[in-house]
Each structure stands twice: as structure tokens, then as C-alpha cells.
Amino acid sequence: MRVLICPDAASAARRTADLLCEHVARRPHAVLGLATGGTMEPVYEILRERIAEGSLDLSSVTTFNLDEYVGLAGDHPQSYRATMERLLFEAAGIGPDRARLPDGAAADPAAEADAYDAAISEAGGIDLQLLGIGSNGHIGFNEPTSSLGSRTRIKTLTRETRDANARFFDEGEEAPRFSITMGIATVLEARSCLLLATGEGKAPAVAAAIEGPLSAACPASALQLHPSATMILDPDAARDLKLRDYYEMVHPAGGEAPL
Ligand code: F6R
């Protein structure tokens, strides 16, 4: 696992965007796994700027988002489909046929989850998966105790996650209770994973993911099994890491040290 501790949250977002852009420059037809959440918004802002200035072309990629709320159709403003349209798809010119999310309004959400997992395989699998992390260690919406062998399926959200997401919903509107999320095994099949975490609220989960035991109690710890996982952190999210000096020696300021 590569642990990159960047000087601040803005440079961590930039480092994430840089790695994604380098990947797409090498593979213009890449299959990208995308995440939503507040942490990713600065990353998508950078990508939109690069598209506008002409230094990034996402028009040939295929994307699969990690998750969607059950019960929200794509035209609901807080659905992840609508959020991604606003944050990236519109600017990138990626149409719905190649910008994929589970359909939260599907009549049979379990069948939709199975079909989504199959669609990822049919597309050849995910080349690069972007991830955030919940303060309880979730990735996608794989809440603690999710099976490390799980596939895309329906997950009940914890009270903590619903409270954290309530900020995106209007007052009086209840945050959804269920999601369709890629499973942990689905995520681990991506050829590389890039997890971005910023802010001290994430520090305990980040430490558990990187240095804790491999455990369903912290779903992000499953990334310890991944042969190509990179954790991009700001100093606040890195606060609780015991081997921080080591990570900073190997990757000064989150960069690459010459051999
Ligand atoms: C959503 C997702 C979640 C978020 C996580 C962190 O697609 O994958 O795992 O990444 O809940 O959310 P923020 O960034 O809002 O703290």
C-alpha cells in the first residue's frame, strides 16, 4: 500500500486528480470507478477546470460509480446520478450509456445490483477506482461488518452514515436508509485503487484501514489485500498513523522519492 501524506487538503485533492489524469493520458478508454461525497468535490472541480482548459479529455472513458441510494430516481437532485451529472459528467461529455450508476428507482433493486456487477465485468473490469472513506471505515456503502467477499448488493446504511449524509438533503427530508453499493470484493477487483481522505474526522478510520488488522469491522482495511492501493491523505487525516515518519520518508510531501 502506498501512503501519500500531502501538505494540505488542497494538494491531496490535486494529487488525486493528477494520478487520475496520468492514468487517462495513458489509457484514454479507461474504465474508471468513481465515488461521491464531500471529499471528492474538489477533485471533480480540478477535473472540470482541466477539461475546460483542454488539458484533459474524458470523452472516451467509461465510468461506474460505487453506489446509489435506493428509492431515488436519477432526476432526484440528491441522487448520486444527478450529483455526478453536475460535478463531472456534463462537463466531461460522458453520456448515460458510458456513465453508469445503479438505478436507485429499479423495481427490483437486488436484480439491479446483480446486473450492475455483471456490467462492470462485461466492460472489462475497472482500471482505476476512486474511493472516499466514511468515519466508520466504510468504502462505497460497505458499512462495518460487510463481508470482505461481498459483491454489489443492497446495504442498509448506519445511523452514523445517514446523519453524515443528511447535510445534502433539505430540512425535513429524510436521508435514504438503503443503498445499492459495489461490494468489497467488487472493489478489490479494480486494477488499482486510489483512496482520498481529508480532515481529522477521518483520522481513526484511516489509521484502522492502513495499520489496523484486516477486519470487516473496518471495511477499508480490505485494501491491505490489494496489490495496487494508494492512500492519499492530508496531515489531519494522517494524524493517528503510527508509522507516519516512515510514510513521509518514502513519499516526501506525498511525492515520489528518487531511488
Ligand atoms: C459515496 C462513497 C462513500 C463516501 C464516504 C465519505 O459514493 O463512496 O464511501 O466516500 O461516505 O464521504 P465524505 O467524503 O462526504 O466524507
mmCIF file of C-alpha atoms and ligand atoms in Angstrom, residues 34-40 65-67 80 131-134 138-141 161 165 167-168 202, ligand 1:
data_model
loop_
_atom_site.group_PDB
_atom_site.id
_atom_site.type_symbol
_atom_site.label_atom_id
_atom_site.label_comp_id
_atom_site.label_asym_id
_atom_site.label_seq_id
_atom_site.Cartn_x
_atom_site.Cartn_y
_atom_site.Cartn_z
ATOM 1 C CA LEU A 34 -15.961 6.918 -9.232
ATOM 2 C CA ALA A 35 -17.046 7.982 -5.751
ATOM 3 C CA THR A 36 -19.307 10.719 -4.437
ATOM 4 C CA GLY A 37 -19.140 12.573 -1.099
ATOM 5 C CA GLY A 38 -17.791 15.923 0.007
ATOM 6 C CA THR A 39 -14.145 14.803 -0.117
ATOM 7 C CA MET A 40 -14.337 14.190 -3.866
ATOM 8 C CA ASN A 65 -19.953 4.876 -9.637
ATOM 9 C CA LEU A 66 -19.654 2.981 -6.391
ATOM 10 C CA ASP A 67 -23.198 3.420 -5.192
ATOM 11 C CA TYR A 80 -25.784 10.285 -6.983
ATOM 12 C CA LEU A 131 -12.609 5.861 -3.099
ATOM 13 C CA GLY A 132 -13.503 8.029 -0.134
ATOM 14 C CA ILE A 133 -13.795 6.628 3.385
ATOM 15 C CA GLY A 134 -16.527 7.035 5.967
ATOM 16 C CA HIS A 138 -16.822 2.266 5.107
ATOM 17 C CA ILE A 139 -15.849 2.283 1.421
ATOM 18 C CA GLY A 140 -18.670 2.672 -1.045
ATOM 19 C CA PHE A 141 -21.552 1.987 1.326
ATOM 20 C CA THR A 161 -23.787 7.446 7.714
ATOM 21 C CA ASN A 165 -25.353 12.473 4.581
ATOM 22 C CA ARG A 167 -26.402 17.634 5.169
ATOM 23 C CA PHE A 168 -27.021 17.055 1.461
ATOM 24 C CA LYS A 202 -11.319 10.546 9.159
HETATM 25 C C1 F6R B 1 -20.037 7.529 -1.762
HETATM 26 C C2 F6R B 1 -18.975 6.784 -1.106
HETATM 27 C C3 F6R B 1 -18.736 6.923 0.354
HETATM 28 C C4 F6R B 1 -18.027 8.245 0.680
HETATM 29 C C5 F6R B 1 -17.794 8.366 2.178
HETATM 30 C C6 F6R B 1 -17.094 9.672 2.543
HETATM 31 O O1 F6R B 1 -20.035 7.251 -3.149
HETATM 32 O O2 F6R B 1 -18.297 6.061 -1.755
HETATM 33 O O3 F6R B 1 -17.949 5.848 0.802
HETATM 34 O O4 F6R B 1 -16.792 8.281 0.005
HETATM 35 O O5 F6R B 1 -19.016 8.298 2.842
HETATM 36 O O6 F6R B 1 -17.953 10.734 2.297
HETATM 37 P P1 F6R B 1 -17.467 12.222 2.531
HETATM 38 O O7 F6R B 1 -16.409 12.482 1.532
HETATM 39 O O8 F6R B 1 -18.689 13.058 2.304
HETATM 40 O O9 F6R B 1 -16.950 12.299 3.928
#
